[in-house]
Amino acid sequence: MDTSIDPVLLDPAGPGADLVDLTRALCDIPSVSGAEKELADAIEGLLRDLPHLTLVRDGDALVARTDLGRDRRVVVAGHIDTVPVADNLPTRLEGAGPDAVLWGRGTVDMLGGVAVAVALAAELGAPGRLPAHDLTWIFYDHEEVDSSLNGLGRLARNHPELLHGDFAILGEPSNAGIEGGCNGTMRVEVRTRGVAAHSARAWTGENAIHAVAPVLARLAAYEPREVEVDGLVYREGLNAVRIEGGIAGNVIPDACTVEVNYRFAPSRDVAEAEAHLREVFEGFDVEVTDAAGGARPGLDDPLAAAFVRSVLDTTGGAPAPKYGWTDVARFAELGVPAVNFGPGDPLLAHKDDERLPVAQLAQCRDALRAWLLDG
Amino acid sequence: MDTSIDPVLLDPAGPGADLVDLTRALCDIPSVSGAEKELADAIEGLLRDLPHLTLVRDGDALVARTDLGRDRRVVVAGHIDTVPVADNLPTRLEGAGPDAVLWGRGTVDMLGGVAVAVALAAELGAPGRLPAHDLTWIFYDHEEVDSSLNGLGRLARNHPELLHGDFAILGEPSNAGIEGGCNGTMRVEVRTRGVAAHSARAWTGENAIHAVAPVLARLAAYEPREVEVDGLVYREGLNAVRIEGGIAGNVIPDACTVEVNYRFAPSRDVAEAEAHLREVFEGFDVEVTDAAGGARPGLDDPLAAAFVRSVLDTTGGAPAPKYGWTDVARFAELGVPAVNFGPGDPLLAHKDDERLPVAQLAQCRDALRAWLLDG
């Protein structure tokens, strides 16, 4: 099967240029995590012969760079994998014109954002369309699965120089508004121990589930903070996400585990987050099982400020904080300020009824294009 | 393989009569629940040709009755199945004489008690060994598994007349002392509901695990009663035996379930027990998943009182309450007062190191024999 995409979709001067068709073409090549090769090949096919881009392929990740000798470099990145298809491919367009809605897996998370990036990668740098900054376009694999497989993380290990930049934009869905930085996330297990016994003689044992009562009481009473960082207000959260205890209907349980997920503002680092949880659960056995620091929004950078103005001019939208953890945190770790900016409602990501108001595609493209051309 | 047991072990006048050897012979025919046939055949083989007994076989349950025209009838019952073998068969005898200990699956729960019953079934009713009451010996299957499979329950449905009696003794391990009646048991599920959400935006959901905090707090604070019934003090218990909630590390859980086991004194019936739990967990969704009423000890019956005296004379032990639910409750339901009385420490039942001080075999036999002969 030939799954290449007709490059006519990319030519902004040609009659066939159509972001909606391009988004559909990208979505209709299924690319569930681990099976991104065809889609990576198709994107490589679209960009390979463009003289203003230098390509590097790493597995199913692709980096395309301009080399115009500009002072500053902007990175635009997006993952090309999706969560599993839920009988929602091929895509389906409902309505027409600017009110049309494109239904299907990947339309929101995040092949709409990838379509915008692919279109601009082809356009900016071509004769007469020279950008104000050098540009690095990154399309990567394995974002929707275990963090150790993440294609952006792999690129950072294999080719750290390719991720270098002064500012990065991640095309994750943000309703075509700028969502700055991201909260950090930490998972801990809070455990209690007891003494097993037959439940007919419960007094010979010690109930580990009863012992967990104060842990749940503290969680129920906890008041999450709202923290202002670089002008954006981040809302935290502390929640039990799983609880488990007991082995049989007639045995006093000797162990109980509460898994807790803490989402913390980017003003707090991982060590501070852990110290806070140890304080909240003082007196209990606490083990950190997973942690990733957040990212400050970095909107005080002049490059970022210009981008904020461009989006404001195009969409009227002011920047907001990003609550979920995203790969902007990887850029933050590399010292590159980064924001989320892409078409689609993040609340529809991963849903069976994932769908994109197509008007957001052009909004995102226009805001990005204006800023990248004019600086 | 011939798994019959040499009847010489049963002849009280012969040189081979040996309760220890008989117990070993019974244990060494594995009879995990569902595979009792061989052992049932062996016991039937021992009793089939005795002229003073009439046998009825129902599946792998066996009922052997005298018909001496006595005024009153005593039932002695024991289950012949065991929990799964844990590399603890064949049996192993440690030490010698009255201090010897017999190790292995079934020695405690409850083939020691079955051996006592088989030996007395063969003896009492034979010429010169006429008992004061008519006797019904019941050996049944499937006690260690789901209650719906219980062989005694099946006999009660198929042949209710065979279970009739004025008093019943269940040979469950009780350290050769009388354990009267039993507590009832009830299981309920206490459930909370919430609203699922991504844990990065926890405020859009409602945490069902947090909602369960008051349930655990009430359990932790609960003070179980001690209730005197017919002269014995029953200790109750109310315990979470299982808790479950949450589906993923980044999802606010929309459901949580606490399974609670209530052990209640036989002065309270199932309906009263349920009313009590609905009061304890008021404001929560409570569903009864399993219930079995207890049994009063019934030691005020003259037959029982004589048995208590016989045990006191033989072992010096006064009657105590039985905490665990046993099949005495089935007899109680049929209107037959019943007690537990058998060799072995109930705390060793189901354990890998299940073992029986063999001296208790003769103690049990002697106390039962004296009472059954003299009335």
Short mmCIF file of N, CA and C in Angstrom, two decimals, chain B residues 165-322:
data_model
loop_
_atom_site.label_atom_id
_atom_site.label_comp_id
_atom_site.label_asym_id
_atom_site.label_seq_id
_atom_site.Cartn_x
_atom_site.Cartn_y
_atom_site.Cartn_z
N GLY B 165 -32.21 -35.44 65.06
CA GLY B 165 -31.59 -35.90 66.29
C GLY B 165 -31.95 -34.95 67.40
N ASP B 166 -31.57 -35.33 68.66
CA ASP B 166 -31.86 -34.47 69.80
C ASP B 166 -30.66 -33.62 70.17
N PHE B 167 -29.50 -33.99 69.66
CA PHE B 167 -28.29 -33.25 69.96
C PHE B 167 -27.25 -33.67 68.92
N ALA B 168 -26.42 -32.73 68.52
CA ALA B 168 -25.40 -33.07 67.52
C ALA B 168 -24.03 -32.61 67.98
N ILE B 169 -23.05 -33.41 67.61
CA ILE B 169 -21.66 -33.06 67.89
C ILE B 169 -20.93 -33.02 66.55
N LEU B 170 -20.26 -31.91 66.29
CA LEU B 170 -19.48 -31.77 65.07
C LEU B 170 -18.02 -31.89 65.48
N GLY B 171 -17.30 -32.83 64.87
CA GLY B 171 -15.94 -33.13 65.34
C GLY B 171 -14.88 -32.14 64.90
N GLU B 172 -15.23 -30.88 64.68
CA GLU B 172 -14.26 -29.85 64.29
C GLU B 172 -13.23 -29.67 65.41
N PRO B 173 -11.99 -29.34 65.07
CA PRO B 173 -10.95 -29.21 66.09
C PRO B 173 -11.33 -28.17 67.15
N SER B 174 -11.21 -28.56 68.40
CA SER B 174 -11.54 -27.65 69.51
C SER B 174 -10.62 -27.96 70.68
N ASN B 175 -9.43 -28.51 70.38
CA ASN B 175 -8.48 -28.89 71.43
C ASN B 175 -9.12 -29.82 72.45
N ALA B 176 -9.98 -30.72 71.96
CA ALA B 176 -10.64 -31.72 72.81
C ALA B 176 -11.50 -31.08 73.90
N GLY B 177 -11.93 -29.84 73.68
CA GLY B 177 -12.85 -29.19 74.60
C GLY B 177 -14.15 -28.91 73.85
N ILE B 178 -15.22 -28.63 74.59
CA ILE B 178 -16.48 -28.32 73.92
C ILE B 178 -16.49 -26.84 73.55
N GLU B 179 -16.70 -26.57 72.27
CA GLU B 179 -16.91 -25.20 71.84
C GLU B 179 -18.34 -25.08 71.38
N GLY B 180 -19.10 -24.28 72.12
CA GLY B 180 -20.54 -24.26 71.92
C GLY B 180 -20.97 -23.29 70.85
N GLY B 181 -21.95 -23.71 70.05
CA GLY B 181 -22.56 -22.84 69.05
C GLY B 181 -21.55 -22.22 68.12
N CYS B 182 -21.90 -21.10 67.54
CA CYS B 182 -20.93 -20.35 66.75
C CYS B 182 -21.49 -18.97 66.45
N ASN B 183 -20.59 -18.04 66.19
CA ASN B 183 -20.97 -16.71 65.74
C ASN B 183 -21.57 -16.79 64.34
N GLY B 184 -22.43 -15.84 64.01
CA GLY B 184 -22.88 -15.69 62.64
C GLY B 184 -21.86 -14.88 61.86
N THR B 185 -22.00 -14.91 60.55
CA THR B 185 -21.08 -14.13 59.71
C THR B 185 -21.88 -13.47 58.60
N MET B 186 -21.52 -12.23 58.30
CA MET B 186 -22.17 -11.49 57.21
C MET B 186 -21.11 -10.69 56.48
N ARG B 187 -21.20 -10.71 55.16
CA ARG B 187 -20.32 -9.84 54.38
C ARG B 187 -21.15 -8.80 53.65
N VAL B 188 -20.69 -7.57 53.71
CA VAL B 188 -21.35 -6.51 52.94
C VAL B 188 -20.30 -5.77 52.14
N GLU B 189 -20.76 -5.19 51.04
CA GLU B 189 -19.91 -4.27 50.30
C GLU B 189 -20.42 -2.86 50.54
N VAL B 190 -19.53 -1.99 50.99
CA VAL B 190 -19.86 -0.58 51.17
C VAL B 190 -19.21 0.14 50.00
N ARG B 191 -20.03 0.86 49.23
CA ARG B 191 -19.52 1.43 47.97
C ARG B 191 -19.69 2.94 47.94
N THR B 192 -18.69 3.58 47.34
CA THR B 192 -18.81 5.01 47.05
C THR B 192 -18.69 5.20 45.55
N ARG B 193 -19.32 6.28 45.07
CA ARG B 193 -19.23 6.63 43.65
C ARG B 193 -18.64 8.03 43.55
N GLY B 194 -17.92 8.28 42.46
CA GLY B 194 -17.38 9.62 42.22
C GLY B 194 -17.56 9.96 40.75
N VAL B 195 -16.72 10.83 40.27
CA VAL B 195 -16.75 11.20 38.86
C VAL B 195 -15.32 11.11 38.34
N ALA B 196 -15.11 10.30 37.31
CA ALA B 196 -13.76 10.12 36.77
C ALA B 196 -13.28 11.41 36.12
N ALA B 197 -11.96 11.60 36.16
CA ALA B 197 -11.36 12.76 35.51
C ALA B 197 -9.87 12.48 35.38
N HIS B 198 -9.21 13.21 34.51
CA HIS B 198 -7.75 13.11 34.45
C HIS B 198 -7.19 13.73 35.73
N SER B 199 -6.18 13.07 36.32
CA SER B 199 -5.69 13.56 37.61
C SER B 199 -4.95 14.89 37.48
N ALA B 200 -4.62 15.31 36.25
CA ALA B 200 -4.02 16.63 36.06
C ALA B 200 -5.07 17.73 36.23
N ARG B 201 -6.34 17.36 36.12
CA ARG B 201 -7.44 18.33 36.30
C ARG B 201 -8.43 17.70 37.28
N ALA B 202 -7.90 17.39 38.48
CA ALA B 202 -8.67 16.63 39.46
C ALA B 202 -9.96 17.35 39.85
N TRP B 203 -9.96 18.68 39.80
CA TRP B 203 -11.12 19.43 40.24
C TRP B 203 -12.32 19.26 39.32
N THR B 204 -12.12 18.65 38.16
CA THR B 204 -13.26 18.36 37.28
C THR B 204 -13.90 17.01 37.63
N GLY B 205 -13.30 16.28 38.57
CA GLY B 205 -13.85 14.99 38.97
C GLY B 205 -14.23 14.99 40.44
N GLU B 206 -14.49 13.77 40.95
CA GLU B 206 -14.89 13.62 42.35
C GLU B 206 -14.29 12.29 42.80
N ASN B 207 -13.46 12.35 43.82
CA ASN B 207 -12.65 11.18 44.17
C ASN B 207 -13.39 10.18 45.07
N ALA B 208 -13.71 9.00 44.50
CA ALA B 208 -14.47 7.99 45.26
C ALA B 208 -13.64 7.34 46.35
N ILE B 209 -12.31 7.35 46.20
CA ILE B 209 -11.47 6.77 47.27
C ILE B 209 -11.46 7.72 48.48
N HIS B 210 -11.34 9.01 48.21
CA HIS B 210 -11.40 9.96 49.34
C HIS B 210 -12.74 9.83 50.07
N ALA B 211 -13.79 9.56 49.30
CA ALA B 211 -15.13 9.50 49.89
C ALA B 211 -15.28 8.34 50.86
N VAL B 212 -14.38 7.38 50.78
CA VAL B 212 -14.50 6.20 51.63
C VAL B 212 -13.83 6.43 53.00
N ALA B 213 -13.20 7.57 53.17
CA ALA B 213 -12.49 7.86 54.43
C ALA B 213 -13.38 7.66 55.67
N PRO B 214 -14.62 8.18 55.67
CA PRO B 214 -15.44 7.99 56.88
C PRO B 214 -15.79 6.52 57.14
N VAL B 215 -15.89 5.72 56.08
CA VAL B 215 -16.18 4.29 56.27
C VAL B 215 -15.04 3.64 57.06
N LEU B 216 -13.79 3.92 56.65
CA LEU B 216 -12.64 3.34 57.36
C LEU B 216 -12.53 3.93 58.76
N ALA B 217 -12.85 5.21 58.90
CA ALA B 217 -12.76 5.83 60.24
C ALA B 217 -13.76 5.15 61.19
N ARG B 218 -14.98 4.88 60.67
CA ARG B 218 -15.97 4.21 61.54
C ARG B 218 -15.50 2.81 61.91
N LEU B 219 -14.91 2.09 60.95
CA LEU B 219 -14.42 0.74 61.23
C LEU B 219 -13.30 0.79 62.27
N ALA B 220 -12.39 1.75 62.09
CA ALA B 220 -11.24 1.83 63.01
C ALA B 220 -11.70 2.16 64.42
N ALA B 221 -12.80 2.94 64.53
CA ALA B 221 -13.27 3.37 65.85
C ALA B 221 -14.26 2.38 66.48
N TYR B 222 -14.73 1.42 65.69
CA TYR B 222 -15.78 0.51 66.14
C TYR B 222 -15.31 -0.36 67.31
N GLU B 223 -16.14 -0.46 68.33
CA GLU B 223 -15.78 -1.33 69.46
C GLU B 223 -16.68 -2.55 69.45
N PRO B 224 -16.12 -3.71 69.09
CA PRO B 224 -16.96 -4.91 68.98
C PRO B 224 -17.51 -5.33 70.35
N ARG B 225 -18.72 -5.88 70.34
CA ARG B 225 -19.36 -6.30 71.59
C ARG B 225 -18.83 -7.65 72.07
N GLU B 226 -19.03 -7.91 73.35
CA GLU B 226 -18.90 -9.26 73.90
C GLU B 226 -20.26 -9.59 74.48
N VAL B 227 -20.84 -10.69 74.02
CA VAL B 227 -22.24 -10.98 74.34
C VAL B 227 -22.36 -12.36 74.97
N GLU B 228 -23.01 -12.44 76.13
CA GLU B 228 -23.20 -13.73 76.79
C GLU B 228 -24.46 -14.39 76.23
N VAL B 229 -24.30 -15.62 75.76
CA VAL B 229 -25.43 -16.39 75.23
C VAL B 229 -25.40 -17.77 75.87
N ASP B 230 -26.45 -18.12 76.57
CA ASP B 230 -26.54 -19.43 77.25
C ASP B 230 -25.29 -19.70 78.10
N GLY B 231 -24.76 -18.68 78.73
CA GLY B 231 -23.65 -18.90 79.65
C GLY B 231 -22.27 -18.77 79.03
N LEU B 232 -22.20 -18.67 77.69
CA LEU B 232 -20.88 -18.50 77.04
C LEU B 232 -20.79 -17.07 76.49
N VAL B 233 -19.58 -16.51 76.54
CA VAL B 233 -19.39 -15.14 76.08
C VAL B 233 -18.84 -15.15 74.65
N TYR B 234 -19.60 -14.59 73.72
CA TYR B 234 -19.18 -14.51 72.31
C TYR B 234 -18.58 -13.15 72.02
N ARG B 235 -17.45 -13.16 71.34
CA ARG B 235 -16.78 -11.92 70.99
C ARG B 235 -17.07 -11.63 69.54
N GLU B 236 -17.54 -10.44 69.25
CA GLU B 236 -17.88 -10.08 67.87
C GLU B 236 -16.68 -9.44 67.17
N GLY B 237 -16.85 -9.16 65.90
CA GLY B 237 -15.78 -8.49 65.14
C GLY B 237 -16.36 -7.84 63.91
N LEU B 238 -15.86 -6.64 63.57
CA LEU B 238 -16.31 -5.93 62.38
C LEU B 238 -15.07 -5.43 61.65
N ASN B 239 -14.82 -6.00 60.48
CA ASN B 239 -13.55 -5.71 59.82
C ASN B 239 -13.68 -5.54 58.32
N ALA B 240 -12.93 -4.55 57.80
CA ALA B 240 -12.70 -4.51 56.36
C ALA B 240 -11.81 -5.70 56.02
N VAL B 241 -12.21 -6.48 55.02
CA VAL B 241 -11.37 -7.59 54.59
C VAL B 241 -10.82 -7.35 53.19
N ARG B 242 -11.36 -6.34 52.51
CA ARG B 242 -10.84 -6.02 51.18
C ARG B 242 -11.22 -4.59 50.84
N ILE B 243 -10.35 -3.93 50.08
CA ILE B 243 -10.70 -2.60 49.58
C ILE B 243 -10.15 -2.49 48.18
N GLU B 244 -10.88 -1.81 47.33
CA GLU B 244 -10.52 -1.77 45.93
C GLU B 244 -11.05 -0.49 45.32
N GLY B 245 -10.19 0.23 44.60
CA GLY B 245 -10.63 1.43 43.91
C GLY B 245 -9.54 1.92 42.99
N GLY B 246 -9.94 2.57 41.89
CA GLY B 246 -8.95 3.15 40.99
C GLY B 246 -8.65 2.26 39.82
N ILE B 247 -8.39 2.91 38.64
CA ILE B 247 -8.12 2.11 37.44
C ILE B 247 -6.80 2.46 36.79
N ALA B 248 -6.22 3.61 37.11
CA ALA B 248 -4.95 3.99 36.48
C ALA B 248 -4.32 5.09 37.30
N GLY B 249 -3.01 5.24 37.09
CA GLY B 249 -2.24 6.18 37.89
C GLY B 249 -2.53 7.63 37.59
N ASN B 250 -3.31 7.92 36.54
CA ASN B 250 -3.60 9.31 36.19
C ASN B 250 -5.11 9.57 36.05
N VAL B 251 -5.90 8.73 36.73
CA VAL B 251 -7.35 8.90 36.63
C VAL B 251 -7.94 9.03 38.04
N ILE B 252 -8.74 10.08 38.25
CA ILE B 252 -9.47 10.22 39.51
C ILE B 252 -10.51 9.10 39.56
N PRO B 253 -10.44 8.25 40.60
CA PRO B 253 -11.30 7.06 40.63
C PRO B 253 -12.77 7.41 40.84
N ASP B 254 -13.63 6.74 40.08
CA ASP B 254 -15.07 7.03 40.20
C ASP B 254 -15.80 5.97 41.01
N ALA B 255 -15.07 5.01 41.57
CA ALA B 255 -15.73 3.98 42.38
C ALA B 255 -14.74 3.41 43.38
N CYS B 256 -15.24 3.09 44.56
CA CYS B 256 -14.41 2.41 45.56
C CYS B 256 -15.31 1.48 46.35
N THR B 257 -14.81 0.29 46.65
CA THR B 257 -15.60 -0.70 47.37
C THR B 257 -14.81 -1.23 48.56
N VAL B 258 -15.46 -1.21 49.71
CA VAL B 258 -14.87 -1.84 50.90
C VAL B 258 -15.72 -3.06 51.23
N GLU B 259 -15.06 -4.23 51.27
CA GLU B 259 -15.78 -5.43 51.70
C GLU B 259 -15.58 -5.58 53.20
N VAL B 260 -16.69 -5.74 53.91
CA VAL B 260 -16.65 -5.79 55.36
C VAL B 260 -17.21 -7.13 55.83
N ASN B 261 -16.53 -7.74 56.78
CA ASN B 261 -17.01 -8.99 57.36
C ASN B 261 -17.42 -8.74 58.81
N TYR B 262 -18.67 -9.04 59.11
CA TYR B 262 -19.19 -8.87 60.46
C TYR B 262 -19.41 -10.26 61.06
N ARG B 263 -18.76 -10.52 62.20
CA ARG B 263 -18.99 -11.76 62.94
C ARG B 263 -19.82 -11.40 64.16
N PHE B 264 -21.01 -11.98 64.24
CA PHE B 264 -21.94 -11.54 65.29
C PHE B 264 -22.40 -12.69 66.16
N ALA B 265 -22.63 -12.34 67.43
CA ALA B 265 -23.02 -13.34 68.43
C ALA B 265 -24.33 -14.01 68.03
N PRO B 266 -24.52 -15.29 68.44
CA PRO B 266 -25.71 -16.04 68.02
C PRO B 266 -27.00 -15.53 68.66
N SER B 267 -26.91 -14.50 69.49
CA SER B 267 -28.14 -13.89 70.02
C SER B 267 -28.78 -12.97 68.98
N ARG B 268 -28.05 -12.67 67.93
CA ARG B 268 -28.50 -11.75 66.89
C ARG B 268 -28.77 -12.58 65.64
N ASP B 269 -29.91 -12.36 64.97
CA ASP B 269 -30.12 -13.12 63.73
C ASP B 269 -29.64 -12.30 62.54
N VAL B 270 -29.75 -12.90 61.36
CA VAL B 270 -29.19 -12.29 60.16
C VAL B 270 -29.82 -10.92 59.89
N ALA B 271 -31.15 -10.83 60.09
CA ALA B 271 -31.82 -9.55 59.81
C ALA B 271 -31.34 -8.47 60.77
N GLU B 272 -31.14 -8.86 62.04
CA GLU B 272 -30.65 -7.88 63.03
C GLU B 272 -29.22 -7.45 62.71
N ALA B 273 -28.44 -8.42 62.26
CA ALA B 273 -27.06 -8.10 61.89
C ALA B 273 -27.04 -7.09 60.74
N GLU B 274 -27.89 -7.32 59.74
CA GLU B 274 -27.94 -6.40 58.60
C GLU B 274 -28.38 -5.00 59.05
N ALA B 275 -29.39 -4.95 59.92
CA ALA B 275 -29.87 -3.64 60.41
C ALA B 275 -28.74 -2.91 61.12
N HIS B 276 -27.96 -3.67 61.91
CA HIS B 276 -26.85 -3.04 62.62
C HIS B 276 -25.84 -2.44 61.64
N LEU B 277 -25.49 -3.21 60.59
CA LEU B 277 -24.50 -2.70 59.62
C LEU B 277 -25.04 -1.49 58.87
N ARG B 278 -26.32 -1.50 58.55
CA ARG B 278 -26.89 -0.34 57.84
C ARG B 278 -26.85 0.91 58.73
N GLU B 279 -26.92 0.67 60.05
CA GLU B 279 -26.82 1.80 60.98
C GLU B 279 -25.37 2.29 61.05
N VAL B 280 -24.44 1.34 61.17
CA VAL B 280 -23.02 1.71 61.25
C VAL B 280 -22.60 2.50 60.01
N PHE B 281 -23.06 2.06 58.84
CA PHE B 281 -22.62 2.68 57.59
C PHE B 281 -23.70 3.60 57.00
N GLU B 282 -24.46 4.21 57.88
CA GLU B 282 -25.52 5.10 57.42
C GLU B 282 -24.96 6.17 56.49
N GLY B 283 -25.70 6.43 55.42
CA GLY B 283 -25.25 7.43 54.46
C GLY B 283 -24.45 6.81 53.32
N PHE B 284 -24.15 5.51 53.42
CA PHE B 284 -23.39 4.84 52.36
C PHE B 284 -24.23 3.72 51.74
N ASP B 285 -23.83 3.40 50.51
CA ASP B 285 -24.48 2.33 49.78
C ASP B 285 -23.96 0.99 50.33
N VAL B 286 -24.86 0.18 50.92
CA VAL B 286 -24.47 -1.09 51.56
C VAL B 286 -25.20 -2.24 50.89
N GLU B 287 -24.45 -3.24 50.43
CA GLU B 287 -25.10 -4.43 49.87
C GLU B 287 -24.61 -5.68 50.58
N VAL B 288 -25.55 -6.50 51.04
CA VAL B 288 -25.19 -7.76 51.69
C VAL B 288 -24.83 -8.76 50.59
N THR B 289 -23.64 -9.36 50.68
CA THR B 289 -23.21 -10.30 49.65
C THR B 289 -23.21 -11.73 50.15
N ASP B 290 -23.28 -11.92 51.47
CA ASP B 290 -23.13 -13.26 52.02
C ASP B 290 -23.56 -13.20 53.49
N ALA B 291 -24.32 -14.19 53.94
CA ALA B 291 -24.73 -14.17 55.34
C ALA B 291 -25.07 -15.57 55.81
N ALA B 292 -24.71 -15.88 57.03
CA ALA B 292 -25.09 -17.15 57.65
C ALA B 292 -25.26 -16.88 59.13
N GLY B 293 -26.43 -17.25 59.64
CA GLY B 293 -26.69 -17.03 61.05
C GLY B 293 -25.80 -17.88 61.93
N GLY B 294 -25.65 -17.50 63.17
CA GLY B 294 -24.87 -18.28 64.12
C GLY B 294 -25.71 -19.39 64.72
N ALA B 295 -25.20 -19.98 65.78
CA ALA B 295 -25.94 -21.03 66.49
C ALA B 295 -25.73 -20.82 67.97
N ARG B 296 -26.83 -20.84 68.72
CA ARG B 296 -26.71 -20.76 70.18
C ARG B 296 -26.05 -22.05 70.67
N PRO B 297 -25.34 -22.00 71.78
CA PRO B 297 -24.62 -23.21 72.23
C PRO B 297 -25.55 -24.32 72.67
N GLY B 298 -26.74 -24.00 73.18
CA GLY B 298 -27.71 -25.03 73.55
C GLY B 298 -27.24 -25.93 74.68
N LEU B 299 -26.37 -25.42 75.54
CA LEU B 299 -25.83 -26.28 76.60
C LEU B 299 -26.81 -26.44 77.76
N ASP B 300 -27.98 -25.80 77.67
CA ASP B 300 -28.99 -25.97 78.72
C ASP B 300 -29.79 -27.26 78.53
N ASP B 301 -29.67 -27.90 77.37
CA ASP B 301 -30.34 -29.18 77.13
C ASP B 301 -29.72 -30.26 78.03
N PRO B 302 -30.56 -31.12 78.66
CA PRO B 302 -30.02 -32.15 79.57
C PRO B 302 -29.00 -33.06 78.90
N LEU B 303 -29.25 -33.44 77.64
CA LEU B 303 -28.29 -34.28 76.93
C LEU B 303 -26.94 -33.58 76.85
N ALA B 304 -26.99 -32.29 76.48
CA ALA B 304 -25.76 -31.53 76.35
C ALA B 304 -25.07 -31.41 77.70
N ALA B 305 -25.86 -31.17 78.75
CA ALA B 305 -25.27 -31.01 80.08
C ALA B 305 -24.52 -32.27 80.50
N ALA B 306 -25.08 -33.43 80.18
CA ALA B 306 -24.41 -34.69 80.52
C ALA B 306 -23.10 -34.81 79.75
N PHE B 307 -23.11 -34.37 78.50
CA PHE B 307 -21.90 -34.43 77.69
C PHE B 307 -20.83 -33.48 78.25
N VAL B 308 -21.27 -32.29 78.67
CA VAL B 308 -20.33 -31.33 79.27
C VAL B 308 -19.66 -31.96 80.49
N ARG B 309 -20.46 -32.65 81.33
CA ARG B 309 -19.89 -33.30 82.52
C ARG B 309 -18.89 -34.38 82.13
N SER B 310 -19.22 -35.16 81.08
CA SER B 310 -18.33 -36.25 80.67
C SER B 310 -16.99 -35.68 80.19
N VAL B 311 -17.04 -34.59 79.44
CA VAL B 311 -15.79 -33.99 78.96
C VAL B 311 -15.00 -33.42 80.12
N LEU B 312 -15.71 -32.77 81.04
CA LEU B 312 -15.06 -32.20 82.22
C LEU B 312 -14.34 -33.30 83.00
N ASP B 313 -15.00 -34.46 83.16
CA ASP B 313 -14.40 -35.58 83.88
C ASP B 313 -13.17 -36.09 83.17
N THR B 314 -13.22 -36.15 81.84
CA THR B 314 -12.14 -36.78 81.07
C THR B 314 -10.96 -35.83 80.87
N THR B 315 -11.26 -34.58 80.55
CA THR B 315 -10.18 -33.66 80.16
C THR B 315 -10.03 -32.49 81.12
N GLY B 316 -10.99 -32.28 82.00
CA GLY B 316 -10.91 -31.14 82.91
C GLY B 316 -11.29 -29.83 82.26
N GLY B 317 -11.73 -29.90 81.00
CA GLY B 317 -11.99 -28.65 80.26
C GLY B 317 -13.44 -28.21 80.33
N ALA B 318 -13.66 -26.92 80.61
CA ALA B 318 -15.01 -26.35 80.62
C ALA B 318 -15.36 -25.87 79.22
N PRO B 319 -16.65 -25.80 78.88
CA PRO B 319 -17.02 -25.39 77.53
C PRO B 319 -16.67 -23.92 77.27
N ALA B 320 -16.41 -23.62 76.02
CA ALA B 320 -16.04 -22.27 75.59
C ALA B 320 -16.87 -21.93 74.36
N PRO B 321 -16.96 -20.65 74.03
CA PRO B 321 -17.70 -20.31 72.81
C PRO B 321 -16.86 -20.60 71.57
N LYS B 322 -17.54 -20.96 70.48
CA LYS B 322 -16.86 -21.10 69.20
C LYS B 322 -17.02 -19.77 68.46
#
